[in-house]
mmCIF file of C-alpha atoms and ligand atoms in Angstrom:
data_model
loop_
_atom_site.group_PDB
_atom_site.id
_atom_site.type_symbol
_atom_site.label_atom_id
_atom_site.label_comp_id
_atom_site.label_asym_id
_atom_site.label_seq_id
_atom_site.Cartn_x
_atom_site.Cartn_y
_atom_site.Cartn_z
ATOM 1 C CA MET Z 1 0.000 0.000 0.000
ATOM 2 C CA ASP Z 2 1.280 3.439 -0.934
ATOM 3 C CA PRO Z 3 0.339 5.732 1.950
ATOM 4 C CA VAL Z 4 0.650 8.844 -0.214
ATOM 5 C CA GLU Z 5 -1.856 7.595 -2.825
ATOM 6 C CA LYS Z 6 -4.138 6.366 -0.032
ATOM 7 C CA ALA Z 7 -3.930 9.789 1.605
ATOM 8 C CA ARG Z 8 -4.819 11.435 -1.709
ATOM 9 C CA GLU Z 9 -8.083 9.394 -1.794
ATOM 10 C CA ILE Z 10 -8.875 10.017 1.863
ATOM 11 C CA LEU Z 11 -8.242 13.767 1.777
ATOM 12 C CA ARG Z 12 -10.470 14.103 -1.246
ATOM 13 C CA ALA Z 13 -13.314 12.872 0.965
ATOM 14 C CA TYR Z 14 -12.362 14.271 4.379
ATOM 15 C CA PRO Z 15 -10.209 17.140 5.589
ATOM 16 C CA LEU Z 16 -7.946 15.625 8.269
ATOM 17 C CA CYS Z 17 -5.408 17.256 10.575
ATOM 18 C CA ASP Z 18 -1.826 15.954 10.733
ATOM 19 C CA PHE Z 19 -2.651 13.820 13.793
ATOM 20 C CA CYS Z 20 -5.755 12.201 12.336
ATOM 21 C CA LEU Z 21 -4.177 11.525 8.925
ATOM 22 C CA GLY Z 22 -0.942 10.207 10.432
ATOM 23 C CA ARG Z 23 -2.863 7.983 12.829
ATOM 24 C CA LEU Z 24 -4.384 6.044 9.898
ATOM 25 C CA PHE Z 25 -0.849 4.863 9.092
ATOM 26 C CA ALA Z 26 0.341 4.473 12.678
ATOM 27 C CA SER Z 27 1.726 0.982 12.216
ATOM 28 C CA MET Z 28 3.951 2.164 9.358
ATOM 29 C CA GLY Z 29 7.184 3.487 10.771
ATOM 30 C CA TYR Z 30 8.615 3.427 14.235
ATOM 31 C CA GLY Z 31 9.118 6.098 16.864
ATOM 32 C CA ILE Z 32 7.326 8.751 14.828
ATOM 33 C CA GLU Z 33 4.421 10.663 16.355
ATOM 34 C CA ASN Z 34 1.229 10.648 14.283
ATOM 35 C CA ALA Z 35 1.398 14.375 13.590
ATOM 36 C CA GLU Z 36 4.909 14.076 12.092
ATOM 37 C CA ARG Z 37 3.766 11.138 9.989
ATOM 38 C CA GLY Z 38 0.658 13.004 8.829
ATOM 39 C CA TYR Z 39 2.620 16.109 7.938
ATOM 40 C CA ALA Z 40 5.244 14.072 6.077
ATOM 41 C CA ILE Z 41 2.593 12.307 3.998
ATOM 42 C CA LYS Z 42 0.930 15.620 3.193
ATOM 43 C CA THR Z 43 4.308 17.087 2.161
ATOM 44 C CA LEU Z 44 5.045 14.130 -0.139
ATOM 45 C CA LEU Z 45 1.569 14.361 -1.636
ATOM 46 C CA HIS Z 46 2.107 18.102 -2.108
ATOM 47 C CA MET Z 47 5.366 17.424 -3.975
ATOM 48 C CA ARG Z 48 3.755 14.838 -6.219
ATOM 49 C CA LEU Z 49 0.777 17.074 -7.036
ATOM 50 C CA VAL Z 50 2.834 20.215 -7.647
ATOM 51 C CA TYR Z 51 5.115 18.229 -9.965
ATOM 52 C CA ASP Z 52 2.141 16.842 -11.912
ATOM 53 C CA TYR Z 53 0.488 20.283 -12.023
ATOM 54 C CA ARG Z 54 3.612 21.849 -13.512
ATOM 55 C CA ASN Z 55 3.712 19.091 -16.107
ATOM 56 C CA GLY Z 56 0.207 19.870 -17.252
ATOM 57 C CA VAL Z 57 -1.655 17.058 -15.449
ATOM 58 C CA ASP Z 58 -5.014 18.184 -14.084
ATOM 59 C CA VAL Z 59 -4.678 17.632 -10.347
ATOM 60 C CA SER Z 60 -6.450 20.816 -9.291
ATOM 61 C CA GLU Z 61 -9.177 18.964 -7.323
ATOM 62 C CA ASP Z 62 -6.589 17.004 -5.357
ATOM 63 C CA LEU Z 63 -4.604 20.180 -4.750
ATOM 64 C CA LYS Z 64 -7.691 21.980 -3.448
ATOM 65 C CA ALA Z 65 -8.557 19.056 -1.186
ATOM 66 C CA LEU Z 66 -5.026 18.998 0.233
ATOM 67 C CA ALA Z 67 -4.933 22.786 0.586
ATOM 68 C CA ARG Z 68 -7.810 22.634 3.098
ATOM 69 C CA VAL Z 69 -5.451 20.974 5.601
ATOM 70 C CA HIS Z 70 -1.942 21.904 4.380
ATOM 71 C CA ALA Z 71 -0.621 25.491 4.494
ATOM 72 C CA PRO Z 72 2.144 25.148 1.827
ATOM 73 C CA THR Z 73 -0.448 23.869 -0.667
ATOM 74 C CA ARG Z 74 -2.743 26.797 0.198
ATOM 75 C CA ARG Z 75 0.145 29.165 -0.476
ATOM 76 C CA PHE Z 76 0.989 27.399 -3.754
ATOM 77 C CA LEU Z 77 -2.600 27.676 -4.979
ATOM 78 C CA ALA Z 78 -2.867 31.302 -3.805
ATOM 79 C CA ALA Z 79 0.240 32.109 -5.896
ATOM 80 C CA ASN Z 80 -1.640 30.575 -8.834
ATOM 81 C CA GLY Z 81 -4.722 32.663 -8.149
ATOM 82 C CA ILE Z 82 -6.806 29.955 -6.432
ATOM 83 C CA LYS Z 83 -8.011 30.734 -2.931
ATOM 84 C CA VAL Z 84 -8.824 27.815 -0.593
ATOM 85 C CA GLU Z 85 -10.039 28.191 3.016
ATOM 86 C CA GLU Z 86 -8.517 26.099 5.779
ATOM 87 C CA ALA Z 87 -10.994 23.441 7.002
ATOM 88 C CA PRO Z 88 -11.295 21.960 10.485
ATOM 89 C CA CYS Z 89 -10.368 18.295 10.864
ATOM 90 C CA TYR Z 90 -13.353 16.072 10.071
ATOM 91 C CA VAL Z 91 -12.562 13.554 12.813
ATOM 92 C CA CYS Z 92 -11.319 15.526 15.817
ATOM 93 C CA ARG Z 93 -12.424 19.112 14.993
ATOM 94 C CA GLY Z 94 -9.162 20.367 16.432
ATOM 95 C CA LEU Z 95 -9.347 18.325 19.642
ATOM 96 C CA LEU Z 96 -5.969 16.687 19.076
ATOM 97 C CA LYS Z 97 -4.106 19.954 18.611
ATOM 98 C CA ASP Z 98 -4.039 20.745 22.294
ATOM 99 C CA VAL Z 99 -4.461 17.425 24.046
ATOM 100 C CA GLU Z 100 -1.345 18.250 26.051
ATOM 101 C CA LYS Z 101 -3.208 20.902 28.016
ATOM 102 C CA TYR Z 102 -5.014 18.080 29.859
ATOM 103 C CA ALA Z 103 -1.735 16.700 31.189
ATOM 104 C CA GLU Z 104 -1.530 19.455 33.761
ATOM 105 C CA GLY Z 105 -4.896 18.463 35.237
ATOM 106 C CA VAL Z 106 -3.749 14.851 35.467
ATOM 107 C CA VAL Z 107 -0.515 15.829 37.208
ATOM 108 C CA LYS Z 108 -2.476 17.864 39.729
ATOM 109 C CA ALA Z 109 -4.913 15.012 40.383
ATOM 110 C CA LEU Z 110 -2.123 12.470 40.878
ATOM 111 C CA GLN Z 111 0.173 14.611 42.975
ATOM 112 C CA PRO Z 112 -1.309 13.754 46.413
ATOM 113 C CA ILE Z 113 -0.726 10.020 45.866
ATOM 114 C CA ASP Z 114 2.645 8.357 46.402
ATOM 115 C CA PHE Z 115 2.520 5.737 43.650
ATOM 116 C CA ASN Z 116 5.025 3.837 41.492
ATOM 117 C CA THR Z 117 3.285 3.447 38.134
ATOM 118 C CA PHE Z 118 0.285 4.983 36.427
ATOM 119 C CA GLN Z 119 -1.866 4.806 33.343
ATOM 120 C CA VAL Z 120 -3.901 7.480 31.597
ATOM 121 C CA GLY Z 121 -7.369 6.766 30.273
ATOM 122 C CA SER Z 122 -9.756 9.055 28.468
ATOM 123 C CA VAL Z 123 -13.411 9.591 27.781
ATOM 124 C CA ILE Z 124 -13.750 10.822 24.219
ATOM 125 C CA PRO Z 125 -16.921 12.436 22.836
ATOM 126 C CA LYS Z 126 -18.973 9.779 21.028
ATOM 127 C CA ASP Z 127 -19.300 11.747 17.803
ATOM 128 C CA VAL Z 128 -15.509 11.921 17.475
ATOM 129 C CA LEU Z 129 -15.245 8.144 17.869
ATOM 130 C CA GLU Z 130 -18.024 7.616 15.349
ATOM 131 C CA ARG Z 131 -16.378 9.827 12.744
ATOM 132 C CA GLU Z 132 -13.083 8.039 13.292
ATOM 133 C CA ARG Z 133 -14.762 4.657 12.763
ATOM 134 C CA GLU Z 134 -16.466 5.973 9.622
ATOM 135 C CA VAL Z 135 -13.167 7.056 8.018
ATOM 136 C CA MET Z 136 -11.394 3.826 8.937
ATOM 137 C CA ALA Z 137 -14.238 1.682 7.603
ATOM 138 C CA LYS Z 138 -14.719 3.646 4.393
ATOM 139 C CA PHE Z 139 -11.075 3.293 3.382
ATOM 140 C CA GLY Z 140 -10.476 -0.172 4.835
ATOM 141 C CA ILE Z 141 -7.681 1.087 7.058
ATOM 142 C CA GLN Z 142 -5.668 -1.761 8.627
ATOM 143 C CA THR Z 143 -2.683 0.283 9.739
ATOM 144 C CA GLY Z 144 -4.434 2.697 12.094
ATOM 145 C CA GLU Z 145 -4.282 3.379 15.797
ATOM 146 C CA SER Z 146 -7.350 4.411 17.791
ATOM 147 C CA ILE Z 147 -7.717 8.057 18.753
ATOM 148 C CA LYS Z 148 -8.074 7.001 22.379
ATOM 149 C CA HIS Z 149 -4.765 5.257 22.225
ATOM 150 C CA GLU Z 150 -3.046 8.335 20.834
ATOM 151 C CA ILE Z 151 -4.585 10.671 23.406
ATOM 152 C CA ASN Z 152 -3.701 8.396 26.329
ATOM 153 C CA ARG Z 153 -0.158 7.985 25.064
ATOM 154 C CA ARG Z 154 0.448 11.696 24.535
ATOM 155 C CA ILE Z 155 -0.957 12.740 27.893
ATOM 156 C CA GLY Z 156 0.791 9.793 29.579
ATOM 157 C CA ARG Z 157 4.141 10.857 28.168
ATOM 158 C CA LEU Z 158 3.863 14.388 29.541
ATOM 159 C CA VAL Z 159 2.585 13.261 32.922
ATOM 160 C CA GLY Z 160 5.419 10.732 33.151
ATOM 161 C CA GLU Z 161 7.978 13.434 32.424
ATOM 162 C CA ALA Z 162 6.431 15.820 34.948
ATOM 163 C CA LEU Z 163 6.146 13.269 37.763
ATOM 164 C CA LYS Z 164 9.181 11.172 36.776
ATOM 165 C CA LYS Z 165 7.143 7.974 36.917
ATOM 166 C CA PRO Z 166 6.607 5.262 34.317
ATOM 167 C CA VAL Z 167 3.366 4.283 32.612
ATOM 168 C CA ASN Z 168 2.339 0.688 33.248
ATOM 169 C CA LYS Z 169 -0.468 -0.561 31.029
ATOM 170 C CA GLU Z 170 -0.965 -3.971 32.638
ATOM 171 C CA ARG Z 171 -0.807 -3.253 36.333
ATOM 172 C CA PRO Z 172 -0.720 0.459 37.093
ATOM 173 C CA ASP Z 173 -1.051 1.572 40.713
ATOM 174 C CA VAL Z 174 -3.309 4.445 39.686
ATOM 175 C CA VAL Z 175 -5.371 5.295 36.612
ATOM 176 C CA ALA Z 176 -6.253 8.899 35.758
ATOM 177 C CA THR Z 177 -9.144 9.220 33.321
ATOM 178 C CA VAL Z 178 -9.547 12.512 31.482
ATOM 179 C CA ASN Z 179 -12.946 13.481 30.167
ATOM 180 C CA LEU Z 180 -12.217 15.398 26.989
ATOM 181 C CA ALA Z 181 -15.698 16.868 26.900
ATOM 182 C CA ASP Z 182 -15.156 18.955 30.046
ATOM 183 C CA GLY Z 183 -11.499 18.440 30.973
ATOM 184 C CA SER Z 184 -12.328 16.795 34.308
ATOM 185 C CA VAL Z 185 -9.992 14.129 35.687
ATOM 186 C CA LYS Z 186 -11.025 11.075 37.703
ATOM 187 C CA VAL Z 187 -8.443 9.050 39.585
ATOM 188 C CA SER Z 188 -8.915 5.434 40.537
ATOM 189 C CA ARG Z 189 -6.455 3.793 42.893
ATOM 190 C CA ASN Z 190 -5.882 0.093 42.465
ATOM 191 C CA PRO Z 191 -5.603 -1.908 45.663
ATOM 192 C CA LEU Z 192 -2.157 -2.414 47.136
ATOM 193 C CA LEU Z 193 -1.466 -6.101 47.744
ATOM 194 C CA LEU Z 194 0.966 -7.330 50.380
ATOM 195 C CA ILE Z 195 1.893 -10.975 50.594
ATOM 196 C CA GLY Z 196 3.271 -12.659 53.686
ATOM 197 C CA ARG Z 197 2.497 -15.197 56.391
ATOM 198 C CA TYR Z 198 0.631 -15.039 59.655
ATOM 199 C CA LEU Z 199 0.543 -16.902 62.928
ATOM 200 C CA LYS Z 200 -2.458 -16.950 65.231
ATOM 201 C CA LEU Z 201 -1.588 -17.828 68.814
ATOM 202 C CA SER Z 202 -5.039 -17.059 70.155
ATOM 203 C CA ARG Z 203 -8.128 -19.256 70.397
ATOM 204 C CA VAL Z 204 -10.460 -16.264 70.571
ATOM 205 C CA VAL Z 205 -9.414 -14.460 67.400
ATOM 206 C CA SER Z 206 -11.341 -15.353 64.277
ATOM 207 C CA GLN Z 207 -9.577 -15.588 60.955
ATOM 208 C CA GLY Z 208 -12.805 -14.696 59.178
ATOM 209 C CA ARG Z 209 -16.000 -13.134 60.513
ATOM 210 C CA LEU Z 210 -16.866 -12.369 64.120
ATOM 211 C CA VAL Z 211 -18.320 -15.775 65.062
ATOM 212 C CA PRO Z 212 -19.487 -16.999 68.509
ATOM 213 C CA GLY Z 213 -16.449 -17.432 70.742
ATOM 214 C CA ALA Z 214 -14.430 -14.803 68.903
ATOM 215 C CA ALA Z 215 -13.337 -11.652 70.678
ATOM 216 C CA ARG Z 216 -11.618 -10.090 67.672
ATOM 217 C CA VAL Z 217 -11.106 -10.769 63.982
ATOM 218 C CA VAL Z 218 -7.754 -10.853 62.190
ATOM 219 C CA GLU Z 219 -8.818 -8.201 59.684
ATOM 220 C CA GLU Z 220 -9.335 -5.574 62.378
ATOM 221 C CA LEU Z 221 -6.103 -6.488 64.159
ATOM 222 C CA LEU Z 222 -4.228 -5.766 60.943
ATOM 223 C CA ASP Z 223 -5.548 -2.218 60.813
ATOM 224 C CA PRO Z 224 -2.151 -0.683 61.700
ATOM 225 C CA ILE Z 225 -0.850 -2.090 58.406
ATOM 226 C CA ARG Z 226 -3.701 -0.393 56.530
ATOM 227 C CA ALA Z 227 -2.856 2.852 58.340
ATOM 228 C CA ARG Z 228 0.790 2.697 57.186
ATOM 229 C CA PHE Z 229 -0.412 3.077 53.591
ATOM 230 C CA GLY Z 230 -3.348 5.389 54.266
ATOM 231 C CA GLY Z 231 -5.859 2.962 52.746
ATOM 232 C CA ARG Z 232 -9.634 3.298 52.879
ATOM 233 C CA SER Z 233 -10.134 -0.316 54.014
ATOM 234 C CA LEU Z 234 -8.378 -3.661 54.318
ATOM 235 C CA VAL Z 235 -9.284 -7.154 53.135
ATOM 236 C CA PHE Z 236 -7.510 -10.202 54.474
ATOM 237 C CA HIS Z 237 -7.105 -13.235 52.178
ATOM 238 C CA ALA Z 238 -5.681 -16.448 53.645
ATOM 239 C CA ALA Z 239 -4.644 -19.698 52.014
ATOM 240 C CA GLY Z 240 -7.328 -21.823 53.640
ATOM 241 C CA ARG Z 241 -8.949 -21.241 56.983
ATOM 242 C CA GLU Z 242 -8.835 -22.315 60.580
ATOM 243 C CA ASP Z 243 -11.616 -22.128 63.151
ATOM 244 C CA VAL Z 244 -11.627 -19.425 65.785
ATOM 245 C CA ASP Z 245 -10.423 -21.851 68.493
ATOM 246 C CA VAL Z 246 -7.648 -23.277 66.327
ATOM 247 C CA ARG Z 247 -4.174 -21.790 66.579
ATOM 248 C CA MET Z 248 -2.006 -21.283 63.514
ATOM 249 C CA LEU Z 249 1.586 -22.027 64.525
ATOM 250 C CA GLY Z 250 4.896 -23.024 62.935
ATOM 251 C CA ASN Z 251 5.877 -21.058 59.856
ATOM 252 C CA GLY Z 252 2.410 -19.617 59.605
ATOM 253 C CA ARG Z 253 -0.104 -19.612 56.812
ATOM 254 C CA PRO Z 254 0.410 -17.732 53.526
ATOM 255 C CA MET Z 255 -1.835 -14.696 53.176
ATOM 256 C CA VAL Z 256 -2.421 -11.571 51.136
ATOM 257 C CA ILE Z 257 -3.415 -8.248 52.646
ATOM 258 C CA GLU Z 258 -5.376 -6.083 50.236
ATOM 259 C CA ILE Z 259 -5.361 -2.364 51.011
ATOM 260 C CA LYS Z 260 -8.075 -0.482 49.147
ATOM 261 C CA GLU Z 261 -7.516 3.023 47.829
ATOM 262 C CA PRO Z 262 -4.152 3.648 49.477
ATOM 263 C CA ASP Z 263 -2.482 7.062 49.603
ATOM 264 C CA LYS Z 264 0.911 5.372 49.366
ATOM 265 C CA TYR Z 265 2.145 2.411 47.353
ATOM 266 C CA LYS Z 266 5.429 2.227 49.231
ATOM 267 C CA GLY Z 267 5.846 2.000 52.952
ATOM 268 C CA ASP Z 268 6.861 0.120 56.031
ATOM 269 C CA LEU Z 269 6.945 -3.630 55.367
ATOM 270 C CA SER Z 270 8.034 -4.664 58.828
ATOM 271 C CA GLY Z 271 5.997 -7.304 60.629
ATOM 272 C CA LEU Z 272 3.259 -6.846 63.178
ATOM 273 C CA ALA Z 273 2.374 -8.639 66.408
ATOM 274 C CA VAL Z 274 -0.893 -7.786 68.076
ATOM 275 C CA ASP Z 275 -3.265 -9.752 70.333
ATOM 276 C CA GLY Z 276 -1.798 -13.107 69.365
ATOM 277 C CA VAL Z 277 -1.648 -12.451 65.634
ATOM 278 C CA ILE Z 278 1.817 -12.209 64.114
ATOM 279 C CA VAL Z 279 2.324 -11.078 60.552
ATOM 280 C CA SER Z 280 5.726 -11.445 58.940
ATOM 281 C CA ARG Z 281 7.670 -11.639 55.703
ATOM 282 C CA LEU Z 282 5.657 -8.888 54.019
ATOM 283 C CA SER Z 283 6.399 -8.024 50.411
ATOM 284 C CA TYR Z 284 4.530 -6.437 47.512
ATOM 285 C CA GLY Z 285 2.286 -8.799 45.557
ATOM 286 C CA THR Z 286 -0.095 -8.925 42.621
ATOM 287 C CA ARG Z 287 -3.631 -10.132 41.822
ATOM 288 C CA ASN Z 288 -2.025 -13.283 40.559
ATOM 289 C CA ASP Z 289 -0.665 -13.984 44.041
ATOM 290 C CA VAL Z 290 -4.226 -13.867 45.417
ATOM 291 C CA ARG Z 291 -5.413 -16.315 42.746
ATOM 292 C CA GLU Z 292 -2.501 -18.661 43.400
ATOM 293 C CA LEU Z 293 -3.056 -18.447 47.137
ATOM 294 C CA LYS Z 294 -6.692 -19.533 46.793
ATOM 295 C CA ALA Z 295 -5.826 -22.298 44.346
ATOM 296 C CA LYS Z 296 -2.971 -23.676 46.451
ATOM 297 C CA ALA Z 297 -5.071 -23.692 49.614
ATOM 298 C CA LYS Z 298 -7.043 -26.598 48.158
ATOM 299 C CA THR Z 299 -4.037 -28.770 47.433
ATOM 300 C CA SER Z 300 -1.365 -27.858 49.963
ATOM 301 C CA ILE Z 301 -0.516 -30.274 52.752
ATOM 302 C CA LYS Z 302 -1.294 -29.343 56.357
ATOM 303 C CA LEU Z 303 0.064 -30.673 59.599
ATOM 304 C CA TYR Z 304 -2.257 -30.552 62.624
ATOM 305 C CA ARG Z 305 -1.810 -31.246 66.287
ATOM 306 C CA ALA Z 306 -4.869 -32.139 68.359
ATOM 307 C CA LEU Z 307 -5.626 -33.000 71.924
ATOM 308 C CA ALA Z 308 -8.632 -35.312 72.248
ATOM 309 C CA LEU Z 309 -10.495 -36.745 75.198
ATOM 310 C CA SER Z 310 -11.641 -40.371 74.960
ATOM 311 C CA ASP Z 311 -14.755 -41.888 76.503
ATOM 312 C CA ARG Z 312 -12.918 -45.018 77.518
ATOM 313 C CA PRO Z 313 -9.323 -45.670 78.557
ATOM 314 C CA LEU Z 314 -7.027 -46.407 75.616
ATOM 315 C CA SER Z 315 -3.936 -48.595 75.292
ATOM 316 C CA GLY Z 316 -0.923 -48.756 73.044
ATOM 317 C CA ASP Z 317 -2.648 -51.572 71.132
ATOM 318 C CA ASP Z 318 -5.541 -49.248 70.333
ATOM 319 C CA LEU Z 319 -3.166 -46.651 68.939
ATOM 320 C CA ALA Z 320 -1.538 -49.226 66.663
ATOM 321 C CA LYS Z 321 -4.871 -49.489 64.790
ATOM 322 C CA LEU Z 322 -4.439 -45.893 63.576
ATOM 323 C CA LYS Z 323 -1.781 -47.091 61.098
ATOM 324 C CA ALA Z 324 -4.716 -48.219 58.954
ATOM 325 C CA LEU Z 325 -5.678 -44.584 58.400
ATOM 326 C CA GLU Z 326 -2.428 -43.644 56.678
ATOM 327 C CA GLY Z 327 -3.043 -43.072 52.981
ATOM 328 C CA ALA Z 328 -6.819 -43.236 53.511
ATOM 329 C CA VAL Z 329 -9.229 -41.158 51.481
ATOM 330 C CA VAL Z 330 -11.639 -39.625 53.965
ATOM 331 C CA VAL Z 331 -15.177 -38.950 52.764
ATOM 332 C CA GLN Z 332 -16.933 -36.174 54.660
ATOM 333 C CA ARG Z 333 -20.444 -34.863 54.441
ATOM 334 C CA THR Z 334 -20.476 -31.174 55.306
ATOM 335 C CA PRO Z 335 -20.246 -30.885 59.117
ATOM 336 C CA ARG Z 336 -23.446 -29.613 60.708
ATOM 337 C CA ARG Z 337 -21.555 -26.671 62.237
ATOM 338 C CA ILE Z 338 -20.893 -25.278 58.753
ATOM 339 C CA LYS Z 339 -24.066 -23.612 57.622
ATOM 340 C CA ARG Z 340 -22.871 -21.882 54.487
ATOM 341 C CA LEU Z 341 -22.357 -25.125 52.564
ATOM 342 C CA ASN Z 342 -24.825 -27.738 51.368
ATOM 343 C CA PRO Z 343 -25.101 -30.319 54.223
ATOM 344 C CA ARG Z 344 -25.326 -33.184 51.727
ATOM 345 C CA ALA Z 345 -22.216 -32.172 49.802
ATOM 346 C CA LYS Z 346 -19.368 -34.683 50.062
ATOM 347 C CA ARG Z 347 -15.716 -33.866 50.307
ATOM 348 C CA ARG Z 348 -12.864 -36.324 49.731
ATOM 349 C CA ARG Z 349 -9.442 -35.613 51.190
ATOM 350 C CA MET Z 350 -6.274 -37.646 51.713
ATOM 351 C CA VAL Z 351 -4.774 -38.387 55.103
ATOM 352 C CA TYR Z 352 -1.038 -39.097 54.834
ATOM 353 C CA ASN Z 353 0.107 -39.737 58.410
ATOM 354 C CA VAL Z 354 -1.443 -40.125 61.821
ATOM 355 C CA GLU Z 355 0.844 -40.182 64.846
ATOM 356 C CA ALA Z 356 -0.637 -40.580 68.315
ATOM 357 C CA ARG Z 357 0.532 -40.739 71.873
ATOM 358 C CA LEU Z 358 -1.281 -41.140 75.136
ATOM 359 C CA VAL Z 359 -0.820 -38.224 77.500
ATOM 360 C CA SER Z 360 -2.872 -40.170 80.055
ATOM 361 C CA GLU Z 361 -5.269 -43.112 79.719
ATOM 362 C CA ARG Z 362 -7.979 -41.002 78.188
ATOM 363 C CA VAL Z 363 -6.060 -38.047 76.764
ATOM 364 C CA LEU Z 364 -4.692 -38.461 73.287
ATOM 365 C CA GLU Z 365 -2.285 -36.215 71.444
ATOM 366 C CA LEU Z 366 -2.545 -36.565 67.672
ATOM 367 C CA PHE Z 367 -0.407 -35.349 64.780
ATOM 368 C CA ILE Z 368 -2.270 -35.495 61.491
ATOM 369 C CA ARG Z 369 -0.677 -34.742 58.147
ATOM 370 C CA CYS Z 370 -3.332 -34.361 55.467
ATOM 371 C CA GLN Z 371 -4.511 -32.636 52.349
ATOM 372 C CA GLY Z 372 -5.800 -29.067 52.740
ATOM 373 C CA GLY Z 373 -9.547 -28.836 53.158
ATOM 374 C CA LEU Z 374 -9.960 -31.875 55.424
ATOM 375 C CA TYR Z 375 -12.393 -31.166 58.282
ATOM 376 C CA VAL Z 376 -9.931 -32.272 60.943
ATOM 377 C CA LYS Z 377 -12.199 -32.095 63.993
ATOM 378 C CA GLU Z 378 -14.694 -34.318 62.190
ATOM 379 C CA PHE Z 379 -11.946 -36.682 61.045
ATOM 380 C CA ILE Z 380 -11.116 -37.110 64.735
ATOM 381 C CA ASN Z 381 -14.623 -37.373 66.240
ATOM 382 C CA GLY Z 382 -16.386 -38.930 63.219
ATOM 383 C CA ASP Z 383 -19.222 -36.365 63.251
ATOM 384 C CA GLY Z 384 -21.857 -38.994 64.067
ATOM 385 C CA GLY Z 385 -20.839 -41.147 61.122
ATOM 386 C CA ARG Z 386 -20.893 -38.305 58.618
ATOM 387 C CA THR Z 387 -17.109 -38.575 58.223
ATOM 388 C CA GLN Z 388 -15.642 -41.923 57.260
ATOM 389 C CA PRO Z 389 -13.228 -43.331 58.179
ATOM 390 C CA SER Z 390 -12.443 -41.455 61.399
ATOM 391 C CA ILE Z 391 -10.116 -41.802 64.349
ATOM 392 C CA ALA Z 392 -12.982 -42.299 66.839
ATOM 393 C CA GLU Z 393 -14.481 -45.076 64.742
ATOM 394 C CA THR Z 394 -11.102 -46.766 64.247
ATOM 395 C CA LEU Z 395 -10.424 -46.707 67.990
ATOM 396 C CA GLY Z 396 -13.970 -47.742 68.852
ATOM 397 C CA THR Z 397 -14.511 -44.854 71.230
ATOM 398 C CA SER Z 398 -16.012 -41.430 71.149
ATOM 399 C CA LEU Z 399 -13.591 -38.547 71.094
ATOM 400 C CA GLU Z 400 -13.916 -34.911 71.996
ATOM 401 C CA VAL Z 401 -11.422 -32.509 70.438
ATOM 402 C CA VAL Z 402 -10.265 -30.151 73.165
ATOM 403 C CA GLU Z 403 -7.455 -28.392 71.337
ATOM 404 C CA LEU Z 404 -6.459 -28.078 67.728
ATOM 405 C CA ASP Z 405 -3.474 -26.329 66.160
ATOM 406 C CA VAL Z 406 -2.176 -26.035 62.641
ATOM 407 C CA LEU Z 407 1.563 -26.664 62.878
ATOM 408 C CA ASP Z 408 2.504 -26.329 59.237
ATOM 409 C CA VAL Z 409 1.148 -25.353 55.858
ATOM 410 C CA GLU Z 410 3.477 -26.946 53.320
HETATM 411 ZN ZN1 LIG F 501 -7.863 15.573 13.696
#
């Protein structure tokens, strides 16, 4: 495709400014702004037409069409006694000439936020977009760039220079959207994500909601971390869950702290210890980390320690029977205590190891290594037959779980 001949056809139909003409050929060339490209094409077309004109070819209509949007051609025709008025650009009506003036508004809107990367978006009047589509469709343009793209890029470049920060199209911290109809700027702040691990040494702090028996919830204990970044609110995501009365020990459980609408995207990443909750190893994360965290929670291996009380005295021979549970697939109907799930739903999880020792005749300490998602209390007490096999059933006794801890999340 010869862009100069194509431009000759297009300009016959529509007066276009340098930006809007150049943009139709955006994918031709590299590192050239659309306006330079548009002006270069017009200059080449001018040369071709003036040459033909001087050699007696009748190109006066093409010259007049070009003169509407090209000053040298207007001057050439004027010198030959033909007067042509300058015409506004059919697509943008002059909008693209001073897009840069919006950059200042964006800089002002972003200044109060301490961010790393940004992106500029824009709301462009519908009629401009429609006229752009019309021109592209009419001439089957395959090499064009959208007007939105050009505007965002040009404003983004200036804002980046002013604030000395890079544009990030995939995962910007903040997005400033300029409305070109009225020049207003809207800023949206993406959540700040912190990954790390937590321990819970308390049996009265709930990992999730404020349930019976819980004095506090983890989310509210982490508020000082939210405050470090000036966020509006905080959401706590953990890789799996433990009940309020279950401690989370060892290396802790992986988690992501999501801070909504922060004022700062950089800050203090030191740990936190408050009311039996310890957060450590904080670092900056992404949405992908949250997805991975949730996915891994279903498959990762957990090690539990439990203290259980037996109805009848137990012996070493009884404990030997527990070997049979190693490698077992445990089938569990949803425990009655869990109301949010269908009570008839069945869950299948692997148990890898069961170690037991008698603390006294009727007090049993258990170490259970199993697949994430196993209802461990029910695996121990059998849940009235709803979990099978179970430790209580294998021992032929009824068991009450008095203490449960997660020792490791592998
Ligand atoms: Zn234009």
